[in-house]
Tab-separated table of C-alpha atoms in Angstrom:
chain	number	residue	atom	x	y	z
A	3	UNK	CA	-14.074	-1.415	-31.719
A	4	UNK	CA	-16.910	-3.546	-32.794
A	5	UNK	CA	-14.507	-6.472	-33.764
A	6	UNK	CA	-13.010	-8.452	-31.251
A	7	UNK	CA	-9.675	-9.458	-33.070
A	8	UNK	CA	-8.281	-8.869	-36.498
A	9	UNK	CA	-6.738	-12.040	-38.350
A	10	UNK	CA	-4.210	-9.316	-40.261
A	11	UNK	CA	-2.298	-8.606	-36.760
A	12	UNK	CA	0.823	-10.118	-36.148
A	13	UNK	CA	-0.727	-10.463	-32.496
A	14	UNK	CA	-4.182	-11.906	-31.305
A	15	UNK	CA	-5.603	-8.806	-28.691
A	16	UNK	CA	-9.109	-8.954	-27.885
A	17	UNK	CA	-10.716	-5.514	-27.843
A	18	UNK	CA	-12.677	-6.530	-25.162
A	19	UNK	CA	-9.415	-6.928	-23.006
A	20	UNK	CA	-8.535	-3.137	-24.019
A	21	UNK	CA	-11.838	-2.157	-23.451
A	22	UNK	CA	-12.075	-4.081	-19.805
A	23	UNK	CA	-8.267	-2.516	-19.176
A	24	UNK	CA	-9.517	0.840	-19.628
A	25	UNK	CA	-12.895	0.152	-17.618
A	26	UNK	CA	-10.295	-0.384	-14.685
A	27	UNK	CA	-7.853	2.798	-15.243
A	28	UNK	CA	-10.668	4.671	-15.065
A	29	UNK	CA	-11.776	3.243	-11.475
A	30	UNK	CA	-8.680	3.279	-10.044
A	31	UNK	CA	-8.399	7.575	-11.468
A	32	UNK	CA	-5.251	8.989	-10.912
A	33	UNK	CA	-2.659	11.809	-11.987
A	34	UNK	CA	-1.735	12.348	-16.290
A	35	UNK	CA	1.199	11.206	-17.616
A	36	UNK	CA	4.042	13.124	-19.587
A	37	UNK	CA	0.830	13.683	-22.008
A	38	UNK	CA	-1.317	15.717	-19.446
A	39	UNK	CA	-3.926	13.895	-20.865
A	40	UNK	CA	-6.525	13.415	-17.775
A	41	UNK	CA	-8.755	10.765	-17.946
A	42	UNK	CA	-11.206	12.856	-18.749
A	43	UNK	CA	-9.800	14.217	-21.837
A	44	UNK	CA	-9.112	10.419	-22.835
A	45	UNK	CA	-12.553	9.730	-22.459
A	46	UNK	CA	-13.689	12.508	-24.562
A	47	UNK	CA	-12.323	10.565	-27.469
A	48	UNK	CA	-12.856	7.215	-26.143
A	49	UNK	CA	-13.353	4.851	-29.100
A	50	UNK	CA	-10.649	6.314	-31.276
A	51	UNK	CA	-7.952	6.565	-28.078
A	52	UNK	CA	-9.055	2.819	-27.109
A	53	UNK	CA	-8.374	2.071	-30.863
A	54	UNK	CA	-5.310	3.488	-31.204
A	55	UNK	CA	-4.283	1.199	-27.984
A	56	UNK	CA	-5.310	-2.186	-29.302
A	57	UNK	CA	-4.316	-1.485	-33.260
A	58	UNK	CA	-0.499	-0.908	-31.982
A	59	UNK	CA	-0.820	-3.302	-29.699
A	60	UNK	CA	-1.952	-6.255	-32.088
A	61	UNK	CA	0.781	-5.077	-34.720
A	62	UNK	CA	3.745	-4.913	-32.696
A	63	UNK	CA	4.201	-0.950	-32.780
A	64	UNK	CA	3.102	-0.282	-29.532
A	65	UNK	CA	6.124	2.093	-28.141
A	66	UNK	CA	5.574	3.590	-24.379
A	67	UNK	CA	6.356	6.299	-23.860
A	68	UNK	CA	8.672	8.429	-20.448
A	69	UNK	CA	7.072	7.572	-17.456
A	70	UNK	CA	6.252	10.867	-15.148
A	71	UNK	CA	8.507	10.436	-12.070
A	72	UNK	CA	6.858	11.975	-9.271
A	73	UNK	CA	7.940	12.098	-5.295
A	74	UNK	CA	5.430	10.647	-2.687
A	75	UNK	CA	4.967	10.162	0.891
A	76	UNK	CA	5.181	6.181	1.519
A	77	UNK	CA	1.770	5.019	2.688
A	78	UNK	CA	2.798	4.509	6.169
A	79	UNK	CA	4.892	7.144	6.861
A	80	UNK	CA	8.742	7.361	6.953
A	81	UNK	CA	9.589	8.781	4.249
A	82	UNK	CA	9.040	9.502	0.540
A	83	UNK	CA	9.398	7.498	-2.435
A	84	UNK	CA	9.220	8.229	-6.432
A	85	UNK	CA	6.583	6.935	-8.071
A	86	UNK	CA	6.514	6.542	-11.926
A	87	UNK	CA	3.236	7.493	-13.448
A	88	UNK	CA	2.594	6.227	-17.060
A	89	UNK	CA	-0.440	8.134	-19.438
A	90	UNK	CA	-3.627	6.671	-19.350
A	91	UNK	CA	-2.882	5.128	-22.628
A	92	UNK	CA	0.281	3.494	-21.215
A	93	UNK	CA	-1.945	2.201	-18.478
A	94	UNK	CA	-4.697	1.038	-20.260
A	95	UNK	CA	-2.047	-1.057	-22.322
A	96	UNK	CA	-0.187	-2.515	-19.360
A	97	UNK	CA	-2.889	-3.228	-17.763
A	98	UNK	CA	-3.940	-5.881	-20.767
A	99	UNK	CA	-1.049	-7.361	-20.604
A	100	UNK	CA	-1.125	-7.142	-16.542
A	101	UNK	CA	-4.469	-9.071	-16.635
A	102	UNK	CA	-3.165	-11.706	-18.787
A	103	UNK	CA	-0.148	-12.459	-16.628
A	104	UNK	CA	-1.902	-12.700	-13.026
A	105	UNK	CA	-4.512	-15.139	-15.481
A	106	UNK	CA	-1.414	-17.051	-15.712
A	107	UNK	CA	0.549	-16.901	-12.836
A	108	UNK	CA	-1.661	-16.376	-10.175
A	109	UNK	CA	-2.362	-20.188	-9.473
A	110	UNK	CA	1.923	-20.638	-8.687
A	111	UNK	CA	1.911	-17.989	-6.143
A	112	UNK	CA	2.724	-19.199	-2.472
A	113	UNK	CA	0.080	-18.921	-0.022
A	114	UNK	CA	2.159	-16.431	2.362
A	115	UNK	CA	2.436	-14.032	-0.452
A	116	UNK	CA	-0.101	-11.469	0.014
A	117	UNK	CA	0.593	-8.366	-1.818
A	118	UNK	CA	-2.094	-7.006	-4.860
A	119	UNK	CA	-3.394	-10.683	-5.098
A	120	UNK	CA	-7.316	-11.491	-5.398
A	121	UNK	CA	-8.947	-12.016	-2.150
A	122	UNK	CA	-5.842	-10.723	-0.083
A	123	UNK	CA	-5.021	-7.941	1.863
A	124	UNK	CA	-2.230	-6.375	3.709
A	125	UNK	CA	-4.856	-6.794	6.984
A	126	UNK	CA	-4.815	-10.309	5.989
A	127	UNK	CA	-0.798	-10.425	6.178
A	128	UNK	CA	-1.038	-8.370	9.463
A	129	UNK	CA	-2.967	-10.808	10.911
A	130	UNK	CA	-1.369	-13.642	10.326
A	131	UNK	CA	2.111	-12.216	10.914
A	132	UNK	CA	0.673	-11.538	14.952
A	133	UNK	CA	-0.547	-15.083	15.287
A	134	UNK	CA	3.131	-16.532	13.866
A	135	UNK	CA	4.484	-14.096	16.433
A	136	UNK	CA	2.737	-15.547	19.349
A	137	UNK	CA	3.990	-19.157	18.310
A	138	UNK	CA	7.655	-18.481	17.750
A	139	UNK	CA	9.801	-16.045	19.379
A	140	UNK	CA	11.909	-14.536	16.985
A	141	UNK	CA	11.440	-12.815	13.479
A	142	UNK	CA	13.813	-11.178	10.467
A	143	UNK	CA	12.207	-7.898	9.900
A	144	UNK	CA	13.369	-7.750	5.880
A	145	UNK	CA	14.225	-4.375	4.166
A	146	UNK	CA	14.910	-4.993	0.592
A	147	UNK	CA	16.618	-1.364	-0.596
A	148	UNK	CA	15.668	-0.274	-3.444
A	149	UNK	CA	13.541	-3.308	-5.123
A	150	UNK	CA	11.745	-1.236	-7.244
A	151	UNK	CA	15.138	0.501	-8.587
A	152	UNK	CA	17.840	-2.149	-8.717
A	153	UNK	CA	15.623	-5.781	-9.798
A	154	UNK	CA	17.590	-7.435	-12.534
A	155	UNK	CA	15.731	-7.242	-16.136
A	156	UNK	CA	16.966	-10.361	-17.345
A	157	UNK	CA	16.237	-12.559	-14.523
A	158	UNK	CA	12.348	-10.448	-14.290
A	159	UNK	CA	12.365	-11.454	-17.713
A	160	UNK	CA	13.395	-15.296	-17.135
A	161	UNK	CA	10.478	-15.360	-14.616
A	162	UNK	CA	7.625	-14.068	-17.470
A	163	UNK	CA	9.192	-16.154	-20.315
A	164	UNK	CA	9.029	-19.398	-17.789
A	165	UNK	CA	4.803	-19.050	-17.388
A	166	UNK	CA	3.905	-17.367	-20.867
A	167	UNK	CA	4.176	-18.475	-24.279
A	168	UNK	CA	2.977	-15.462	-26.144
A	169	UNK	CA	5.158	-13.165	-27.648
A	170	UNK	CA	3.729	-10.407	-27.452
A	171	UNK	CA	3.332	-10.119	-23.443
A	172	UNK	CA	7.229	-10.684	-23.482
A	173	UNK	CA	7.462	-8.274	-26.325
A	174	UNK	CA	5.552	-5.145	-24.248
A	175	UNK	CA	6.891	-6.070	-21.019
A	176	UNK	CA	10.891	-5.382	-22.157
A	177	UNK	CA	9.442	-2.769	-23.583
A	178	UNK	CA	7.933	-0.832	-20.305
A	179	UNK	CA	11.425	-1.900	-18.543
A	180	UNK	CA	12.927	-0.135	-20.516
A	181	UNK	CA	11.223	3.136	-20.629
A	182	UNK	CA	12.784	6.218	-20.021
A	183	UNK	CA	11.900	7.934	-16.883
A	184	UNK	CA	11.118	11.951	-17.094
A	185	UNK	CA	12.223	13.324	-14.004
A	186	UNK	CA	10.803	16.507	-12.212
A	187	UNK	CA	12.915	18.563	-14.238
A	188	UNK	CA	11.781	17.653	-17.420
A	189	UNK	CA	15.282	15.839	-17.933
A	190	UNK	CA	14.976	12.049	-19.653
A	191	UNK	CA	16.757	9.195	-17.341
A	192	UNK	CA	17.455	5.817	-19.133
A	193	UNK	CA	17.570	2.934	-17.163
A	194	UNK	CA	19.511	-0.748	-17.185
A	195	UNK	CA	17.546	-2.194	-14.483
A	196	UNK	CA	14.554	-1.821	-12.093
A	197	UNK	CA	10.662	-1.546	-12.700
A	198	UNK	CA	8.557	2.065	-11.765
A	199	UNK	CA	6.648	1.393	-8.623
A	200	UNK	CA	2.969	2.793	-9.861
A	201	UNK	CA	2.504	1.379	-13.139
A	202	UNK	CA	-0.308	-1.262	-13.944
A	203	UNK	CA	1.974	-3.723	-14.666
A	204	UNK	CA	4.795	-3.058	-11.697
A	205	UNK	CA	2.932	-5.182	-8.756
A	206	UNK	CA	2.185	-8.760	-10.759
A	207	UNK	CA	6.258	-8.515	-11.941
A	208	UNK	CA	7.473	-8.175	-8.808
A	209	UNK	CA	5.813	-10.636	-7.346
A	210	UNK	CA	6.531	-12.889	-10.255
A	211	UNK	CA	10.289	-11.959	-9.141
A	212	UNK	CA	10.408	-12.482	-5.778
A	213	UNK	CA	8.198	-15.540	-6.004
A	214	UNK	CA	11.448	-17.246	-7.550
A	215	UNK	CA	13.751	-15.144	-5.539
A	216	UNK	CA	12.883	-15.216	-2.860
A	217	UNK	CA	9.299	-17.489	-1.620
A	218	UNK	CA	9.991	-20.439	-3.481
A	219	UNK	CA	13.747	-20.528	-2.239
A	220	UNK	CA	12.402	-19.825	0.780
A	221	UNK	CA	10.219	-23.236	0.560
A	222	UNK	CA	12.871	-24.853	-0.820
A	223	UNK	CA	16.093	-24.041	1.669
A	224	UNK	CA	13.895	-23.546	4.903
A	225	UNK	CA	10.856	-25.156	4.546
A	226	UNK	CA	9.717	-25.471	8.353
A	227	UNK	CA	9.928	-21.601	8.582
A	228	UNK	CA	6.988	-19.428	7.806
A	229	UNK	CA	6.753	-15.892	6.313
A	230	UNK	CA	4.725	-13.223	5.055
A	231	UNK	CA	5.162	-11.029	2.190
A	232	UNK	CA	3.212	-8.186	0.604
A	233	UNK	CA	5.713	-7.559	-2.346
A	234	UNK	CA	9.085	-6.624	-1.739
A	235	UNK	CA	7.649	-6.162	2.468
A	236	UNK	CA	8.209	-9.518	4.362
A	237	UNK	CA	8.762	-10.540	7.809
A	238	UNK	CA	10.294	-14.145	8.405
A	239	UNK	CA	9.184	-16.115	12.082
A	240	UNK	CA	11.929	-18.480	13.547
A	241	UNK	CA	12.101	-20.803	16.446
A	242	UNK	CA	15.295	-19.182	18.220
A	243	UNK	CA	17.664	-16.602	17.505
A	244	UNK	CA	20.329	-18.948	16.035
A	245	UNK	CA	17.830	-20.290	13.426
A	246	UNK	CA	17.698	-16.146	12.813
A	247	UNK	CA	20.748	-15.482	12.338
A	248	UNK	CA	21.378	-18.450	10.047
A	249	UNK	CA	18.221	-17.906	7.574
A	250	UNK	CA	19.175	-13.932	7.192
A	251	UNK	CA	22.669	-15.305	6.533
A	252	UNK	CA	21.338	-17.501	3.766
A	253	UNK	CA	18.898	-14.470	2.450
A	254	UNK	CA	22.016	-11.855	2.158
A	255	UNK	CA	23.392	-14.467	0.228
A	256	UNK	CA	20.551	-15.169	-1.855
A	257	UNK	CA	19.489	-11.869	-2.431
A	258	UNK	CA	22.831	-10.915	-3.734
A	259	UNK	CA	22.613	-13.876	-6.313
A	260	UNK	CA	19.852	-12.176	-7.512
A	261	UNK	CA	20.688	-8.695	-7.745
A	262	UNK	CA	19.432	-7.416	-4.810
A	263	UNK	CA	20.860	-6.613	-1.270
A	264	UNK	CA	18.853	-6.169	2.586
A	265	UNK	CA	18.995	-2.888	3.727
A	266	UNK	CA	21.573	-2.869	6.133
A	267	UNK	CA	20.192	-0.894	8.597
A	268	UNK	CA	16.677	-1.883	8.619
A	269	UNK	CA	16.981	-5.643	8.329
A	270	UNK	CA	16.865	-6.966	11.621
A	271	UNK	CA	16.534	-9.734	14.051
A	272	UNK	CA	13.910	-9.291	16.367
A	273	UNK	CA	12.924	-10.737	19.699
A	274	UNK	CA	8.868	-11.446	20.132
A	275	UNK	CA	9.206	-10.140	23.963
A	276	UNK	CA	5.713	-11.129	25.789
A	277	UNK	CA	5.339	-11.922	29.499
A	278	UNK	CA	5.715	-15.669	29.186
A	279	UNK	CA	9.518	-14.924	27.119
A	280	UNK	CA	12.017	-13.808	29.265
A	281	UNK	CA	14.590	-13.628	27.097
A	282	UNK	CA	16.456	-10.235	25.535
A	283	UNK	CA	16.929	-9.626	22.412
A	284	UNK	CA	18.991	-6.310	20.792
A	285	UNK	CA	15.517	-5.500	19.134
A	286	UNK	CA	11.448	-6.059	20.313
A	287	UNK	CA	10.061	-4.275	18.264
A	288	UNK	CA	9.359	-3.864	14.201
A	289	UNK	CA	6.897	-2.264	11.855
A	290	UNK	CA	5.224	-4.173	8.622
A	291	UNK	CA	3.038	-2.519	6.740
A	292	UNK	CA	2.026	0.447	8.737
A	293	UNK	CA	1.574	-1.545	12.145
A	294	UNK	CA	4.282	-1.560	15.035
A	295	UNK	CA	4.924	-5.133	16.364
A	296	UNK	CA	5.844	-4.550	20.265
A	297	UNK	CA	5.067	-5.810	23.740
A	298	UNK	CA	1.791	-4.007	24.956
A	299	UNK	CA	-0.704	-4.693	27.942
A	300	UNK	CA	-3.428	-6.604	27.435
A	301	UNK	CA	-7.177	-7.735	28.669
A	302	UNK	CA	-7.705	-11.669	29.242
A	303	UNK	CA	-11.086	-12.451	29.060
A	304	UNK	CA	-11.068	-12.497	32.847
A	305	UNK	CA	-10.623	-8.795	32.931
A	306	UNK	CA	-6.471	-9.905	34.342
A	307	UNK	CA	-4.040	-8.028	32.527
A	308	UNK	CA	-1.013	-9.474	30.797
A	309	UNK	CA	1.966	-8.817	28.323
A	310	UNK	CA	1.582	-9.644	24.673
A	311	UNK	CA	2.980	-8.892	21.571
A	312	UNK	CA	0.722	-7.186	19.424
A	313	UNK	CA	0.523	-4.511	16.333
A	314	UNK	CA	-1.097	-1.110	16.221
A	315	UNK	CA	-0.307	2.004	13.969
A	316	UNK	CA	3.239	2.891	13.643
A	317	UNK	CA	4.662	6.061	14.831
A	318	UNK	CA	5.351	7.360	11.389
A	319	UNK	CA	1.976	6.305	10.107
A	320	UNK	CA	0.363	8.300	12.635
A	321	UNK	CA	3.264	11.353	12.209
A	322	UNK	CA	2.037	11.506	8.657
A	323	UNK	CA	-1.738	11.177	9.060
A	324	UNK	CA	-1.596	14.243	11.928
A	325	UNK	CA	-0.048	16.005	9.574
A	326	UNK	CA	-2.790	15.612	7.133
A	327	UNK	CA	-5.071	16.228	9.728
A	328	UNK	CA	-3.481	19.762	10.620
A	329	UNK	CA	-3.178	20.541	6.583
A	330	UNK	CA	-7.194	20.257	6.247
A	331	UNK	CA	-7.345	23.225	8.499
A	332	UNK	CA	-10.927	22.282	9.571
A	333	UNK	CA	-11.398	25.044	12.495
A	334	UNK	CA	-10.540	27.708	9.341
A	335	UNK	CA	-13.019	26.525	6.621
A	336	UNK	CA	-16.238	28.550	8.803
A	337	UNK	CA	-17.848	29.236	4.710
A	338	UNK	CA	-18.435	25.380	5.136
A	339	UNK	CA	-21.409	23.332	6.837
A	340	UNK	CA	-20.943	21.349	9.615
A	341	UNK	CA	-22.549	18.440	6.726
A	342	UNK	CA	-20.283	19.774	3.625
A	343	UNK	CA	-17.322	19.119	6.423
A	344	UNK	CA	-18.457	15.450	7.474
A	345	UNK	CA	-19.030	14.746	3.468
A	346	UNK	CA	-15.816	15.460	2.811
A	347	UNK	CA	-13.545	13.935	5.980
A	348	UNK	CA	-15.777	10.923	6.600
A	349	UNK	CA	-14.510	9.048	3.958
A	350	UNK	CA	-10.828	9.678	4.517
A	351	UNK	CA	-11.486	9.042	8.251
A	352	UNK	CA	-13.373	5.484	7.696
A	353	UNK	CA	-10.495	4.263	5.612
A	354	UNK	CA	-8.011	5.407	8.196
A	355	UNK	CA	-10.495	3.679	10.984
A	356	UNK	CA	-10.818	0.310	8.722
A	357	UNK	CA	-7.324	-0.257	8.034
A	358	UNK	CA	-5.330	1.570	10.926
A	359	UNK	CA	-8.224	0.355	13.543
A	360	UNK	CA	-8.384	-3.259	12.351
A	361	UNK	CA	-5.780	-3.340	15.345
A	362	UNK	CA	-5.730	-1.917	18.446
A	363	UNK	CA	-8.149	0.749	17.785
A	364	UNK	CA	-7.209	2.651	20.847
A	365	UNK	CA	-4.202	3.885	19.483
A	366	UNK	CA	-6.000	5.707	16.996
A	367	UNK	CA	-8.045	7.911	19.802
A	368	UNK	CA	-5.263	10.486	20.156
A	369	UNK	CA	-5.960	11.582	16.328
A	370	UNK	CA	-9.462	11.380	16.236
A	371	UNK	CA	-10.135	13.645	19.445
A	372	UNK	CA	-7.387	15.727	17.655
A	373	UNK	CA	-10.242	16.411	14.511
A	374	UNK	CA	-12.650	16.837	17.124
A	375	UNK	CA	-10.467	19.655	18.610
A	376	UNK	CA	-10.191	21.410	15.196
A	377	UNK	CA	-14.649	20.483	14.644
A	378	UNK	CA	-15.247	22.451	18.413
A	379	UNK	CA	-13.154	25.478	16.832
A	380	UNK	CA	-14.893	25.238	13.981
A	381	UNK	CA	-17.877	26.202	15.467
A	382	UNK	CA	-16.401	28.602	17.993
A	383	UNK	CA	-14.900	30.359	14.969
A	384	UNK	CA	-18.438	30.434	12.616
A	385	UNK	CA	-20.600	31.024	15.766
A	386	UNK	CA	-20.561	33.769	18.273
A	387	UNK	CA	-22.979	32.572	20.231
A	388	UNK	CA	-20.079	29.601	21.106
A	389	UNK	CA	-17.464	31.978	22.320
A	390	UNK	CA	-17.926	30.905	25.613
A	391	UNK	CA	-16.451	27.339	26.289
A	392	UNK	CA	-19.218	26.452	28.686
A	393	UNK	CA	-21.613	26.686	26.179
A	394	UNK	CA	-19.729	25.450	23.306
A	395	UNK	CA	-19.313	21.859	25.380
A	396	UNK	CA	-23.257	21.813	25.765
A	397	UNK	CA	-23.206	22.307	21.995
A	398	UNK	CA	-20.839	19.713	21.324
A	399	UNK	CA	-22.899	17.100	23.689
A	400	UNK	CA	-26.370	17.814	22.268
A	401	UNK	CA	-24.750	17.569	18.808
A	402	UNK	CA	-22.676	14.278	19.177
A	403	UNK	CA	-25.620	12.937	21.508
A	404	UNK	CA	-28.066	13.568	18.814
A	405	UNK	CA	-26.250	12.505	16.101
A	406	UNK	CA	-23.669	9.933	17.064
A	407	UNK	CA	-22.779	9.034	13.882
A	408	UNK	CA	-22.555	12.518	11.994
A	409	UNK	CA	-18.603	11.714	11.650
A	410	UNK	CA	-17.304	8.562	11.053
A	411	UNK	CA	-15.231	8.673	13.879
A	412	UNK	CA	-17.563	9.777	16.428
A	413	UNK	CA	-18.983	5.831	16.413
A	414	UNK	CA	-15.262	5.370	18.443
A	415	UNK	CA	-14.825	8.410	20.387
A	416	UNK	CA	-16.743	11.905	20.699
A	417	UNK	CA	-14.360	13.327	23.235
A	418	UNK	CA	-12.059	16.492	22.985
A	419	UNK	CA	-9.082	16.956	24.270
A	420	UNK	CA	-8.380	18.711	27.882
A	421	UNK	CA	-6.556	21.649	26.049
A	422	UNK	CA	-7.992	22.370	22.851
């Protein structure tokens, strides 16, 4: 590795873009590959692995191999969803060539595309979807089924071809599209279309899709209406319903030109009920990315209350974390400290508190005097002298007094439920 390129490959690879690749597989950690190579193991053998990467790479005889297909929970609930999960060699080489496309094609994007682009966040797309919903009354809730499964090769090839000149890039990226996926079973399933959601490479090529398909059509056909989209999520604002119903006319259309069809069942047409619009609409109410869009009560800065439309975590998003909650089974794990126990659920609490809470915090309160339920038990369970629930609330008030920020959470809410 101490050379940066070689002048006897077919294909100019720096080594320091294989060695900055793998600097970010291993950040990001994750699950082995059909290999069951961890990224330990690769590490072990670091210069040699990283040299076997970049020496097929620069002479054309880089072949990927299955992709691991394994089932998921989708991040916000409803569901599951199979993710593909390359080796960490396969990762470290897509994510070269995914760092050289977003170098490329990052500048093109539109602004209201928000999804695994630099400086963005799905927060970011939250927010500005609420403020769009205050200033226009209706909204297409998009479902696009089965993006990740059904997008069209040839035209996700079109879209690299049309912002890279080097062969290679186009070379490796027909290449991963066309990798075999190994199913649970062990069994091999070849593919004619669609891209693995959880490979390196997946997030930039989508966008690079739908930027064609669907944002810059989107700019070109309707230009006066806004959107937001955090990859194949989006959620279109319009001025009344009949503007609605025309533009998700157009987009069937349009996504069928393009492969692709709206879920016909989730794709809807919603009406941004507040207590100024009096209106009715079939639907007032959606969900984008983990938050539920509906009419809730809120606090002027008078103190007068009012109806607005505003987000805060989903039903299913808050199904699935409660579940994860009630998996931990805190009140059993008495060989534990009360600190081992905040080490470990403090971090997965703060994320849940940063993202979940960046809205409407108050929703979150039911789960978080839920852990507190399961902490109290805890302590009834590893200390006798906490039987009694009279003393065990004392306990719980000099602790949480003392120590207000011994659990993330407990800088929101200390309480405990009335029946715990």
């Amino acid at each position: 590795m101490n050379e940066l390129k070689s002048p006897d490959k077919p294909f100019e690879i720096s080594k320091w873009a294989v060695q900055g690749a793998w600097e970010k597989v291993k950040a990001n950690k994750g699950a082995p590959g059909v290999d069951e190579v961890t990224i330990g193991a690769f590490e072990a053998d670091l210069q040699n692995n990283l040299y076997k990467v970049w020496n097929r790479m620069s002479s054309g005889s880089y072949l990927p191999p299955p992709v691991r297909a394994v089932e998921i929970p989708k991040p916000h609930g409803g569901g599951t969803r199979m993710l593909g999960v390359p080796t960490i060699a396969d990762r470290v080489a897509q994510t070269v060539v995914a760092e050289e496309l977003k170098s490329r094609v990052e500048v093109i994007f539109h602004e209201d595309s928000y999804g695994y682009r630099p400086g963005r966040s799905a927060l970011d797309a939250v927010g500005v979807c609420q403020r769009r919903c205050w200033k226009t009354d209706w909204v297409i809730d998009l479902d696009i089924q089965k993006f990740f499964d059904s997008v069209s090769w040839d035209l996700m090839l079109k879209a690299v071809e049309a912002n890279i000149d080097l062969p290679w890039v186009m070379l490796y990226v027909r290449r991963w599209l066309q990798a075999p996926v190994q199913l649970p079973d062990g069994t091999l399933q070849q593919r004619d279309r669609g891209t693995p959601q959880g490979s390196p490479v997946s997030p930039v090529l989508a966008n690079l899709f739908l930027h064609y398909a669907f944002d810059m059509w989107m700019a070109r056909e309707f230009p006066s209406v806004r959107f937001e989209r955090y990859v194949d999520d989006a959620v279109v604002h319009c001025v009344s319903e009949r503007q609605a119903r025309q533009v998700l006319a157009a987009l069937q259309d349009r996504m069928a030109e393009v492969g692709l069809r709206l879920h016909p069942d989730k794709t809807r047409i919603v009406y941004c009920k507040d207590g100024k619009r009096r209106g009715d609409g079939q639907h007032t109410a959606f969900t984008f990315l983990g938050f539920t869009f509906r009419p809730r009560r809120a606090r002027a800065k008078d103190g007068r209350i009012f109806l607005s439309f505003l987000p805060a975590i989903s039903r299913d998003a808050l199904t699935r974390i409660g579940r994860e909650v009630r998996s931990w089974r805190l009140h059993r794990r008495t060989p534990q400290s009360f600190s081992e126990l905040a080490q470990w659920v403090n971090p997965i609490v703060r994320g849940w508190m940063q993202y979940y809470g960046a809205f409407r915090r108050s929703a979150l309160h039911p789960l978080l005097t839920r852990i507190n339920a399961y902490l109290m038990r805890w302590a009834r369970n590893k200390y006798r002298r906490f039987k009694g629930r009279h003393q065990l609330q004392q306990a719980w008030q000099r602790v949480t007094d003392g120590y207000p920020r011994f659990f993330a959470h407990w800088a929101w809410t200390t309480a405990v439920p009335a029946v715990w």
